[in-house]
Coordinates of C-alpha atoms in Angstrom, one line a residue:
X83 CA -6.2 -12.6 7.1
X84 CA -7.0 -16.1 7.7
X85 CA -4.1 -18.3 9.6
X86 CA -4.4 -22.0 9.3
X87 CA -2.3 -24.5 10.6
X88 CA 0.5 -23.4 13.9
X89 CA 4.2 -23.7 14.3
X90 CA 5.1 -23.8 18.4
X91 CA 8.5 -22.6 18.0
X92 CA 10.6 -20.3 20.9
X93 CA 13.2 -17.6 20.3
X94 CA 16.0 -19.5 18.3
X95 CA 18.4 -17.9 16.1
X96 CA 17.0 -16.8 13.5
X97 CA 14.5 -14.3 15.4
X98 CA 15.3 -10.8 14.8
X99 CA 16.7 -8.2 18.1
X100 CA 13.4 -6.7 17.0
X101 CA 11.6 -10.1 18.5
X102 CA 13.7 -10.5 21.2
X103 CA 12.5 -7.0 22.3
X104 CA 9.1 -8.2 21.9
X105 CA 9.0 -10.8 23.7
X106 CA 11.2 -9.3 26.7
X107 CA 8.6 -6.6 27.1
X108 CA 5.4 -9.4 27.5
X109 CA 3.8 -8.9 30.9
X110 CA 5.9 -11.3 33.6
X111 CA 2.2 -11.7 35.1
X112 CA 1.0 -13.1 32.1
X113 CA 0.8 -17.3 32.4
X114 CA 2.1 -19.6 29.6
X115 CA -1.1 -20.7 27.8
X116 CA -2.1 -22.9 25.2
X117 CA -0.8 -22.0 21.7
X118 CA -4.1 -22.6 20.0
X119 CA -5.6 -20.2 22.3
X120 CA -2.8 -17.3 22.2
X121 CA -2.8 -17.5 18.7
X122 CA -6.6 -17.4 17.9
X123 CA -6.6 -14.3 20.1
X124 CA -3.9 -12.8 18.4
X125 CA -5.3 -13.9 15.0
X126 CA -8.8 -12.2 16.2
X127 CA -6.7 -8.2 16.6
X128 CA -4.9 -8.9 13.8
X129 CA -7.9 -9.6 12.2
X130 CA -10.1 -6.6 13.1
X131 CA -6.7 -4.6 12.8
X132 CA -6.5 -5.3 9.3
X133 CA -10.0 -4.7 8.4
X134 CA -10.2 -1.1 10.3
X135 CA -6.8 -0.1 7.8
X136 CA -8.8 -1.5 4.6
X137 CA -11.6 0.4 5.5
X138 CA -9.5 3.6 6.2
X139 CA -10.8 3.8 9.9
X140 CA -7.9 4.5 11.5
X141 CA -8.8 5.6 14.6
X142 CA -9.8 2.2 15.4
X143 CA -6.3 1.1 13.3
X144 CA -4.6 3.0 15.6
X145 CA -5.8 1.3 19.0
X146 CA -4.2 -2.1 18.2
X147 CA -0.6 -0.9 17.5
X148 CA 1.5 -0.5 20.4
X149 CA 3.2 3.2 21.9
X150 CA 6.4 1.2 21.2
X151 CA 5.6 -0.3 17.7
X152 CA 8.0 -0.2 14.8
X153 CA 7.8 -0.7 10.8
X154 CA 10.3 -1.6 8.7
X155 CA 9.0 -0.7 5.5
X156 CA 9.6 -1.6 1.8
X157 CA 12.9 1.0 1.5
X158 CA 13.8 -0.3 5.0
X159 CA 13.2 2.7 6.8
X160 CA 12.0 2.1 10.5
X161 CA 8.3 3.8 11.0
X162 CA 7.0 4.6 14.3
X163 CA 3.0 4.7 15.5
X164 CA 2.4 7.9 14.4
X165 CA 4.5 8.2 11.3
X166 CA 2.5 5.3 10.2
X167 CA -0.6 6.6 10.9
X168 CA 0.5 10.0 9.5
X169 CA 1.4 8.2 6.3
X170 CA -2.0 6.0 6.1
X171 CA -3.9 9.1 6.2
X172 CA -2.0 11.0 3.3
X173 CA -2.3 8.1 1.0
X174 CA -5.8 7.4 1.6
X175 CA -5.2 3.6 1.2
X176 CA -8.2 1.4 0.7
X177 CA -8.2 -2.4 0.3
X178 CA -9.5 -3.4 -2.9
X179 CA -9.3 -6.8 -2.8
X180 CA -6.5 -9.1 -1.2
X181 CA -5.5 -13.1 -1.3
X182 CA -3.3 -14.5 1.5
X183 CA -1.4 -17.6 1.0
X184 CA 1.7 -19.4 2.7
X185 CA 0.5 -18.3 6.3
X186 CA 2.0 -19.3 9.4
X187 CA 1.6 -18.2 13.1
X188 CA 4.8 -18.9 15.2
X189 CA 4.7 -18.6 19.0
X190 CA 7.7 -16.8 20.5
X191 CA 6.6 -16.7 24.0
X192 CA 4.0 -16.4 26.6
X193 CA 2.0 -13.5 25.1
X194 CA 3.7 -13.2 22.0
X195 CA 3.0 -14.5 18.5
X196 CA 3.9 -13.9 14.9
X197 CA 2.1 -14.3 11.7
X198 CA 4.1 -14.3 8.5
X199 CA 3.1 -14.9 4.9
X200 CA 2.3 -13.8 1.6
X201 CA -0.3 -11.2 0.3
X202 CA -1.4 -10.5 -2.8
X203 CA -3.2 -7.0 -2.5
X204 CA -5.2 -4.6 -4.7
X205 CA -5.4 -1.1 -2.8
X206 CA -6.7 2.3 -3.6
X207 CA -4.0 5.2 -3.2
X208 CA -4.5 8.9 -3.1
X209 CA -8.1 8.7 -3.2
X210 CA -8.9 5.6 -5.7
X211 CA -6.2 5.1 -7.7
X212 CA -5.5 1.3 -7.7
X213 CA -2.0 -0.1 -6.4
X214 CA -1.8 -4.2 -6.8
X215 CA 1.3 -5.2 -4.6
X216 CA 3.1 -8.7 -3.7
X217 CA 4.6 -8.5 -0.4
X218 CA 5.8 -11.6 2.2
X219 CA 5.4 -9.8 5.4
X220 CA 5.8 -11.0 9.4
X221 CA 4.2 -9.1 12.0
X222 CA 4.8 -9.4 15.6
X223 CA 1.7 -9.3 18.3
X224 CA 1.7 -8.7 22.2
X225 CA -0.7 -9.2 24.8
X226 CA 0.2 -6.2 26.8
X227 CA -0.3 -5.2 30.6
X228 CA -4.5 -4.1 30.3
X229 CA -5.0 -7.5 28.3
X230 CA -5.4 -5.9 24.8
X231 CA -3.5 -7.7 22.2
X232 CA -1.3 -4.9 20.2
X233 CA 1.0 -5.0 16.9
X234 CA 4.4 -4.5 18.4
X235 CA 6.5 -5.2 15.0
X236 CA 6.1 -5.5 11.3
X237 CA 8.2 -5.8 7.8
X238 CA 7.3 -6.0 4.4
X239 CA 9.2 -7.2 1.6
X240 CA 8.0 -6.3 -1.7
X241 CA 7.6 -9.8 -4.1
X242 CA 7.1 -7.0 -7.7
X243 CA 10.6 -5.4 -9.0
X244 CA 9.3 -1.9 -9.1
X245 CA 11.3 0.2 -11.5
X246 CA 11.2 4.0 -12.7
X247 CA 11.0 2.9 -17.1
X248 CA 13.9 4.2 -19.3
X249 CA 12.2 5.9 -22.0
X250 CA 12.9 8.3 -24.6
X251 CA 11.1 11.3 -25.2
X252 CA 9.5 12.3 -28.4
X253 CA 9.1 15.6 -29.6
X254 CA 5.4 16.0 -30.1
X255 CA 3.7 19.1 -32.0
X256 CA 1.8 21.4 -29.6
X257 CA -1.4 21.5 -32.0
X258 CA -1.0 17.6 -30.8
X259 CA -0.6 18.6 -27.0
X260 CA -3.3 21.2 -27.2
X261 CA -5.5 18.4 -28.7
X262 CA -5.3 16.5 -25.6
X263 CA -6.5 19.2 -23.1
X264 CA -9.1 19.0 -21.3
X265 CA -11.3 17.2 -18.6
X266 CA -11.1 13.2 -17.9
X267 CA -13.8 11.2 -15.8
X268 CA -11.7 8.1 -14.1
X269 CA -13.5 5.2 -13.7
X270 CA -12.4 4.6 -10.0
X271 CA -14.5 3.3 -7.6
X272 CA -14.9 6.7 -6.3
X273 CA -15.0 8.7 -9.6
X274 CA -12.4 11.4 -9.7
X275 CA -11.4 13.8 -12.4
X276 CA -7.7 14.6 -14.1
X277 CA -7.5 17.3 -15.9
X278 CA -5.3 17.9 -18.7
X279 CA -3.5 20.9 -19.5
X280 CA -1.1 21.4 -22.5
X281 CA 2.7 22.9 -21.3
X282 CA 5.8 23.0 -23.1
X283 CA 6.5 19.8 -24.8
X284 CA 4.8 17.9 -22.0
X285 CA 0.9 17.5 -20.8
X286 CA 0.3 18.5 -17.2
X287 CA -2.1 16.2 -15.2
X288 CA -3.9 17.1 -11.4
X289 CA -6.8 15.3 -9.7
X290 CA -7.6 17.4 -6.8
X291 CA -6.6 16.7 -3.4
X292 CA -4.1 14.3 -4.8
X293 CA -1.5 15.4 -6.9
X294 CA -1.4 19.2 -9.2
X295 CA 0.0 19.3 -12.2
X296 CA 2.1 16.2 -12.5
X297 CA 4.3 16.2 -15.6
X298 CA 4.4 13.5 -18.2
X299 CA 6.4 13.4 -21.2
X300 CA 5.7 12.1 -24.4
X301 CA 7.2 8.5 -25.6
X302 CA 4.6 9.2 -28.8
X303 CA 1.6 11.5 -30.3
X304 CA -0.6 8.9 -28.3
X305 CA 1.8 7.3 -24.6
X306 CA 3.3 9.8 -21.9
X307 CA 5.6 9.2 -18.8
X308 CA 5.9 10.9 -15.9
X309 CA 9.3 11.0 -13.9
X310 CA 7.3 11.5 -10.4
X311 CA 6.1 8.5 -10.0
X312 CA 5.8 5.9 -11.9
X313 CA 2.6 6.8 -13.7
X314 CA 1.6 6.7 -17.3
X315 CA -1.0 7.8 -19.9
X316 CA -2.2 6.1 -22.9
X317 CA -4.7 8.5 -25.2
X318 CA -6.7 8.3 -27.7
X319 CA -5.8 9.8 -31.2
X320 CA -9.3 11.8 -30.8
X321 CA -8.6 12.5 -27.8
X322 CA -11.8 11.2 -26.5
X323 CA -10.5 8.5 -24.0
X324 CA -7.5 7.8 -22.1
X325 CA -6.3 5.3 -19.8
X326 CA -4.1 6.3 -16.6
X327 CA -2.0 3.5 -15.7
X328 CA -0.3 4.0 -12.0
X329 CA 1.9 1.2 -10.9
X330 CA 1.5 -1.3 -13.7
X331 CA -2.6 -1.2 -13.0
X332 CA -4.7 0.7 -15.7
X333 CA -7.6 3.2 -15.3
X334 CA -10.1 4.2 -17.8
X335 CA -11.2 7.4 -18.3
X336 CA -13.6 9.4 -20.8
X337 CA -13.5 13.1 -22.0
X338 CA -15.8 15.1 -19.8
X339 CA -17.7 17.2 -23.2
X340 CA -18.4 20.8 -22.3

């Protein structure tokens, strides 16, 4: 992510026990240096960091964050190294595309230096589903002992209200559900395939390797809801087309004819 213009600025108040922490564990040995230097190096890891984690590579992801680094995440729980890492590789997030703005690098001490902004992402989750996402985020780097700039710290804080719809459910005839059945090609940037499969008052959707069987409910003859996750799916009354919409972003996808 590109970081323009610098703020020189030194542990104050309103830096976080989290930063404080960060900044106690920089290397004594390490001597004060110029602030457009620190932060061009840190900007540099940060850099290459960010591009090994949109390109899914996370071995190389995994050598910039530090044994001791910590997460906060969007529900505020506190994610370690490998939980993270654990977590990257289930979801199979991909950048799609992404648009940083209101960036600022802040130097909290000799070694240490935090970039914070905004970031208007597109990513692909479980496998090519898109995900846009808002977030303002700050994240924490130290040069540690061996000279290797690592991510010590990081929070998120989601910018898009995301909410589970209230919606009623419509009772739809089977010969409707039955109609509906069948084998969808996703247009995803890696194609993948959901197959339908009629239940009891509900369709049942799976794209292997990602989710099985996923239940969504009918709102009318033609727009389901699942309860899951936020997912829904718009059809077509021949049943020809669909669209898969997964966190407000839609999917096209076309009957597979046997």
């Amino acid at each position: 992510m590109k970081m323009p213009a610098f703020i020189k600025q030194l542990a104050g108040p309103v830096v976080s026990v989290t930063v404080l922490a960060a900044c106690a564990g920089a290397p004594l040995s390490i001597a004060a240096l110029d602030p457009d230097h620190l932060i061009a190096e840190a900007e540099a890891a940060d850099r290459a960091a960010m591009q090994a984690q949109g390109a899914g590579d996370l071995e190389t992801f995994a050598k910039y964050l530090s044994e001791d680094y910590a997460y906060i995440d969007l529900s505020g729980n506190r994610i370690g190294k490998a939980q993270i890492l654990a977590r990257r590789k289930e979801d199979k997030r991909g950048i799609l595309s992404e648009t940083s703005s209101e960036d600022e690098a802040v130097v909290l001490g000799p070694g240490v230096v935090m970039f914070r902004g905004r970031t208007d992402v597109v990513a692909s989750y479980y496998g090519g589903l898109p995900r846009p996402g808002s977030t303002r985020y700050s994240v924490i780097w130290r040069k540690e002992a061996d000279g290797q700039w690592r991510m010590v710290a990081a929070q998120t804080t989601d910018r898009i209200r995301r909410e589970y719809p209230v919606k009623m459910r419509a009772d739809v005839p089977g010969d409707v559900l039955a109609l509906y059945a069948g084998t969808y090609e996703l247009a995803t940037e890696t194609p993948l395939t959901l197959v339908l499969e009629a239940g009891e008052g509900r369709l049942l959707a799976t794209i292997e390797g990602q989710f099985e069987d996923m239940e969504f409910y009918p709102e009318s003859e033609t727009h389901f809801f699942a309860t899951a996750r936020p997912f829904e799916l718009v059809l077509s009354e021949d049943a020809g087309s669909l669209e898969l919409v997964t966190f407000g972003a839609e999917t096209k996808g076309l009957r597979v004819v046997d």
